[in-house]
């Protein structure tokens, strides 16, 4: 329930509209591609999650195989994405509030202007972030009860919306009558939509199960099971929602405005009103609170544990990893994350921009997953593996390639801007290396060279890549994909041969030693 409560968040409220605006009816393929990419990425993390069922696992795995610098980069990128997730859920709720049609709620119309949250709306967003944090402040058990209750509502409303809209308005001709009308903007936007329209972001929440690993009962079974079931259910729901969105739109409205001209601040609620299903629009306005609320609350826990886990890398203040003795929650980390979330939403006050930033930062963190899981196969063949993936030697490089492509699809300058934010963390790392007397800095740099150079490579390709992805068009589409695939395979080979034995590997051995293997 924790994973599903995170997965069905604001992505369903806005993703279909955003994707259709980018790719037209072909957006349905974007959801399939996005789901497959995240599913393949998750395949790698299921083995890691069951090997090391611990709090904040996503922030620790890379250091086990490649030392502190790679671990720091991965955890920093993952943390940036999680901190940005808190405000995007609050923004979703406030954006739907701004469309409330009732006379008594006219004051909410000032929360949004030109698709961006206003200063007045920001205050409401801040209030939501504070509430998200307070619900996590006392205990995990409170969080679990809360998300279990909300998950039922969050699944039911999208399914009801799919059914009622499909029965009320069905225009299959909106898919087009030829390849040109199915893909009105070409094939490149199909790929771009996966990163810039919130599709990758919508599937991203599987990592909640990983980061809460120490709180999962029977992790050797339930981590993999929870990820697989929640991803499958959410993929089906998201694809059906996109299909219904495409076929519900009036052909006259499409003829007048086109897919890119549809101005829907509250997409599904607006459609319900246009079709005269006013009670459904009321339910959707309610769900605009509930869905983001459940996801936001879940990710306060996940981001808090991610920041707490970064302390184990010994390159951020230890105060951030302090657990409350009575409630067992990382309260200091939660407060810091809440404050930084408010800063992030002040800089990026729109749902679409936040979704793109989250997707890119998350994908960069995911680059280390396949490298780590294969490296640990070579470094520690005797480690306990409750789930040993038989196809990993194929799925790991495939995951690395697809993650690289998806990061590129976020377009210039977003890809480079997020990579720049990740590099901003390096001075913190170097400060703590200086405090330790540069004891193993050279060794860590050698182990991380592949990652540092690869981020520069992705930045360069984003700049000189095709115009379809806002590059200088020195490399035309789809040749830019070929360049990234070849480059990714080369850096993958470099990465899996750069692992090192360190104190973090010894720590991994101690964690793995406590793992209970499932009965045969």
XYZ file of C-alpha atoms in Angstrom, residues 78-463:
386
model
C 18.215 11.058 -5.530
C 17.750 13.480 -2.656
C 17.273 16.444 -5.048
C 14.504 14.546 -6.826
C 12.796 13.584 -3.562
C 12.939 17.110 -2.157
C 11.333 18.376 -5.375
C 8.588 15.745 -5.104
C 7.157 17.311 -1.958
C 6.221 20.667 -3.526
C 4.966 19.197 -6.820
C 2.227 17.306 -4.987
C 1.247 20.467 -3.130
C 1.294 22.428 -6.406
C -1.080 19.869 -7.956
C -3.591 20.321 -5.148
C -3.389 24.116 -5.318
C -3.684 24.167 -9.129
C -6.957 22.218 -8.961
C -8.127 24.515 -6.153
C -7.552 27.486 -8.469
C -10.191 26.051 -10.818
C -12.922 25.546 -8.221
C -16.157 26.679 -9.938
C -18.149 27.578 -6.825
C -18.978 31.170 -5.952
C -17.809 30.827 -2.357
C -14.407 29.608 -3.584
C -13.705 32.507 -5.942
C -10.789 33.557 -3.726
C -8.865 30.467 -4.941
C -8.769 31.753 -8.533
C -5.862 33.977 -7.579
C -3.697 30.957 -6.735
C -2.738 30.436 -10.404
C -1.789 32.782 -13.250
C -0.564 31.709 -16.705
C 0.012 28.156 -15.520
C 2.234 29.239 -12.606
C 1.530 29.404 -8.886
C 1.173 32.995 -7.649
C 2.556 34.430 -4.401
C -0.838 33.863 -2.789
C -0.867 30.277 -4.033
C 2.665 29.715 -2.739
C 1.490 30.338 0.816
C -1.062 27.544 0.409
C 1.625 25.278 -1.084
C 3.824 25.979 1.949
C 0.927 25.032 4.236
C 0.532 21.693 2.438
C 4.257 20.953 2.760
C 4.067 21.632 6.504
C 1.068 19.296 6.860
C 2.842 16.564 4.839
C 5.791 16.849 7.210
C 3.761 16.863 10.429
C 1.955 13.645 9.463
C 5.374 11.957 9.284
C 6.781 13.637 12.358
C 5.633 11.110 14.920
C 5.844 7.575 13.537
C 5.966 5.222 10.582
C 2.907 3.351 11.885
C 0.822 6.538 11.605
C 2.120 6.989 8.061
C 1.243 3.398 7.123
C -2.316 3.657 8.489
C -2.807 6.970 6.717
C -1.550 5.752 3.313
C -3.464 2.459 3.549
C -6.712 4.395 3.993
C -5.965 6.921 1.260
C -4.706 4.350 -1.286
C -8.191 2.838 -1.602
C -9.639 6.260 -2.480
C -6.744 7.080 -4.818
C -7.255 3.955 -6.921
C -11.049 4.116 -6.909
C -11.419 7.670 -8.237
C -9.186 7.212 -11.326
C -11.008 3.965 -12.175
C -14.380 5.683 -11.776
C -13.169 8.572 -13.946
C -12.014 6.185 -16.665
C -15.376 4.403 -16.695
C -17.643 7.466 -16.655
C -15.705 9.503 -19.220
C -15.478 6.513 -21.571
C -19.248 5.959 -21.336
C -20.098 9.657 -21.684
C -17.921 10.597 -24.641
C -16.055 8.263 -26.958
C -14.396 9.529 -30.133
C -11.893 6.886 -31.326
C -11.311 9.013 -34.408
C -9.246 11.338 -32.193
C -6.437 8.806 -32.510
C -6.242 9.794 -36.166
C -6.811 7.940 -39.404
C -3.186 7.752 -40.506
C 0.301 7.704 -39.057
C 0.570 11.447 -39.666
C -2.561 12.230 -37.637
C -1.651 9.721 -34.911
C 1.758 11.410 -34.596
C 0.925 15.013 -35.576
C 4.223 16.346 -34.255
C 6.458 13.493 -35.415
C 8.065 10.594 -33.544
C 10.587 12.507 -31.410
C 7.910 14.027 -29.104
C 6.807 10.500 -28.159
C 10.161 10.057 -26.425
C 10.347 13.628 -25.134
C 6.947 13.285 -23.464
C 8.216 10.482 -21.211
C 10.574 12.912 -19.461
C 9.025 16.377 -19.892
C 5.360 15.494 -19.297
C 5.684 13.818 -15.926
C 5.536 10.198 -17.123
C 8.873 9.108 -15.632
C 7.949 11.126 -12.558
C 4.599 9.324 -12.278
C 6.239 5.889 -12.160
C 9.132 6.982 -9.960
C 7.594 6.167 -6.597
C 8.608 2.489 -6.595
C 11.698 3.614 -4.716
C 9.553 4.349 -1.650
C 9.559 0.603 -0.951
C 13.366 0.549 -1.275
C 13.928 3.553 0.981
C 11.583 2.159 3.641
C 13.235 -1.275 3.445
C 13.944 -1.551 7.163
C 10.234 -1.008 7.906
C 8.951 -3.610 5.416
C 7.809 -6.928 6.910
C 9.513 -9.958 5.317
C 11.570 -7.735 2.971
C 13.074 -10.739 1.168
C 9.608 -11.380 -0.302
C 7.636 -8.171 -0.004
C 10.075 -5.648 -1.509
C 10.072 -7.278 -4.937
C 6.407 -8.182 -4.748
C 5.382 -4.670 -3.693
C 7.365 -3.028 -6.495
C 6.089 -5.397 -9.202
C 2.413 -5.234 -8.221
C 2.332 -1.471 -7.702
C 4.109 -0.758 -11.008
C 1.780 -3.062 -12.938
C -1.398 -1.594 -11.439
C -0.257 1.987 -11.903
C 0.846 1.339 -15.520
C -2.582 -0.028 -16.421
C -4.338 2.921 -14.753
C -2.108 5.552 -16.380
C -2.411 4.049 -19.879
C -6.204 3.815 -19.574
C -6.362 7.421 -18.343
C -4.361 8.615 -21.343
C -6.591 6.662 -23.724
C -9.757 8.059 -22.148
C -8.365 11.599 -22.238
C -7.651 11.256 -25.969
C -11.063 9.825 -26.881
C -13.134 12.082 -24.594
C -12.093 15.386 -26.181
C -14.681 16.805 -28.561
C -13.492 16.645 -32.212
C -14.779 20.220 -32.666
C -12.609 21.388 -29.763
C -9.609 19.625 -31.290
C -10.272 21.132 -34.704
C -10.411 24.597 -33.154
C -7.372 24.403 -30.871
C -5.318 21.287 -31.633
C -3.688 19.161 -28.939
C -1.210 21.886 -28.036
C -3.935 24.511 -27.677
C -6.069 22.739 -25.073
C -6.092 25.002 -22.003
C -7.135 22.774 -19.113
C -5.864 23.860 -15.695
C -7.753 20.972 -14.057
C -7.821 18.506 -16.960
C -10.171 15.716 -15.889
C -12.397 17.971 -13.776
C -12.720 20.356 -16.733
C -13.699 17.446 -18.997
C -16.312 16.276 -16.482
C -17.840 19.774 -16.417
C -17.876 19.960 -20.240
C -19.737 16.634 -20.304
C -22.205 17.746 -17.627
C -21.029 15.238 -14.986
C -20.817 17.853 -12.249
C -20.779 15.433 -9.318
C -17.718 13.741 -10.837
C -15.971 17.105 -11.112
C -16.622 17.655 -7.389
C -15.157 14.226 -6.637
C -12.128 15.040 -8.790
C -11.577 18.320 -6.974
C -11.626 16.320 -3.735
C -9.210 13.771 -5.171
C -6.890 16.602 -6.153
C -6.350 16.882 -2.391
C -6.242 13.181 -1.628
C -3.947 11.845 -4.383
C -1.183 14.448 -3.932
C -1.680 14.238 -0.156
C -0.975 10.518 -0.023
C 2.044 10.806 -2.304
C 3.390 13.884 -0.533
C 3.098 12.259 2.878
C 4.825 9.083 1.639
C 7.691 11.044 0.105
C 8.303 13.080 3.254
C 9.198 9.747 4.841
C 11.254 8.634 1.845
C 13.168 11.918 1.464
C 13.815 12.078 5.206
C 15.338 8.619 5.162
C 17.321 9.447 2.030
C 18.928 12.446 3.749
C 19.465 10.418 6.908
C 21.144 7.688 4.832
C 23.524 10.219 3.266
C 25.052 10.693 6.704
C 26.493 7.170 6.413
C 28.617 8.501 3.550
C 30.293 10.834 6.080
C 30.055 13.872 3.808
C 27.158 15.839 5.301
C 26.520 16.999 8.907
C 25.731 14.108 11.264
C 22.907 16.121 12.829
C 20.826 15.454 9.705
C 20.885 11.727 10.387
C 19.719 11.945 13.984
C 16.706 9.751 14.784
C 14.144 10.777 17.355
C 14.565 8.337 20.257
C 10.851 8.021 20.987
C 9.325 7.903 17.514
C 12.227 6.587 15.424
C 11.829 9.228 12.694
C 14.602 11.462 11.223
C 12.964 14.682 12.386
C 15.849 17.044 11.636
C 16.106 15.688 8.083
C 12.356 16.107 7.595
C 12.443 19.746 8.697
C 15.426 20.518 6.433
C 13.680 18.841 3.495
C 10.495 20.825 4.122
C 12.409 24.114 4.090
C 14.292 23.206 0.908
C 11.023 22.113 -0.715
C 9.672 25.599 -0.147
C 12.761 27.048 -1.818
C 12.395 24.690 -4.813
C 8.747 25.571 -5.438
C 9.574 29.268 -5.178
C 12.123 28.807 -7.991
C 9.991 26.430 -10.116
C 6.334 27.416 -9.442
C 4.658 25.148 -12.020
C 3.765 21.450 -12.147
C 5.351 20.789 -15.549
C 8.724 22.331 -14.691
C 8.941 20.509 -11.368
C 8.035 17.198 -13.055
C 10.850 17.614 -15.584
C 13.417 18.444 -12.883
C 12.345 15.444 -10.795
C 12.524 13.055 -13.748
C 16.024 14.145 -14.756
C 17.509 14.082 -11.249
C 15.988 10.674 -10.588
C 17.308 9.234 -13.839
C 20.839 10.398 -13.047
C 20.627 8.661 -9.670
C 19.339 5.511 -11.400
C 22.459 5.358 -13.597
C 24.351 3.827 -10.679
C 21.861 0.998 -10.048
C 22.836 -1.370 -12.888
C 26.528 -0.598 -12.380
C 26.328 -1.414 -8.672
C 24.284 -4.604 -8.937
C 26.624 -6.122 -11.559
C 29.747 -4.977 -9.700
C 28.508 -6.652 -6.517
C 27.932 -9.870 -8.468
C 31.654 -9.834 -9.277
C 32.861 -8.483 -5.925
C 30.702 -10.627 -3.651
C 29.303 -13.719 -5.392
C 28.634 -15.278 -1.970
C 26.403 -12.456 -0.688
C 22.865 -13.541 0.182
C 20.488 -12.741 -2.678
C 16.859 -13.545 -1.771
C 15.934 -12.485 -5.305
C 18.649 -13.320 -7.839
C 17.676 -11.979 -11.237
C 18.515 -14.496 -13.954
C 18.498 -11.945 -16.798
C 20.546 -9.307 -14.989
C 23.555 -9.474 -17.323
C 21.234 -8.317 -20.103
C 18.887 -6.095 -18.129
C 21.627 -4.089 -16.393
C 23.246 -2.650 -19.556
C 19.785 -2.214 -21.104
C 18.715 -0.262 -18.018
C 21.809 1.954 -18.235
C 21.175 2.715 -21.919
C 17.465 3.475 -21.456
C 18.131 5.657 -18.410
C 20.690 7.633 -20.412
C 18.262 8.141 -23.291
C 15.476 9.253 -20.958
C 17.799 11.808 -19.319
C 18.580 13.172 -22.793
C 14.867 13.330 -23.651
C 14.389 15.894 -20.863
C 15.852 18.341 -23.422
C 18.347 21.166 -23.293
C 18.733 23.039 -20.991
C 16.915 20.951 -18.344
C 19.362 18.041 -18.598
C 22.359 20.320 -18.130
C 20.725 22.424 -15.405
C 19.988 19.356 -13.282
C 23.488 17.967 -13.842
C 24.793 21.384 -12.769
C 22.793 21.199 -9.526
C 24.284 17.755 -8.903
C 27.810 19.092 -9.428
C 27.012 21.823 -6.875
C 27.130 19.086 -4.256
C 30.781 18.258 -5.005
C 32.173 21.141 -2.838
C 30.391 19.610 0.185
C 32.096 16.308 -0.575
C 35.514 17.954 -0.957
C 35.073 19.898 2.290
C 34.631 16.686 4.256
C 37.524 15.076 2.364
C 39.692 18.013 3.452
C 38.556 17.526 7.060
C 39.586 13.882 6.858
C 43.033 14.801 5.538
C 42.378 13.607 1.964
C 42.907 10.062 3.249
C 41.448 8.228 0.238
C 40.404 11.015 -2.115
C 42.525 9.853 -5.057
C 41.176 6.313 -4.775
C 37.606 7.632 -4.677
C 38.200 9.889 -7.690
C 39.478 6.958 -9.748
C 36.414 4.903 -8.828
C 34.131 7.818 -9.748
C 35.885 8.970 -12.934
C 33.433 7.102 -15.176
C 30.456 8.837 -13.542
C 31.942 12.338 -13.614
C 33.005 12.055 -17.258
C 29.681 10.503 -18.232
C 27.693 13.401 -16.791
C 29.847 15.760 -18.870
C 29.257 13.525 -21.916
C 25.474 13.689 -21.433
C 25.691 17.477 -21.034
C 27.658 17.782 -24.281
C 25.254 15.581 -26.245
C 22.315 17.562 -24.863
C 23.955 20.734 -26.195
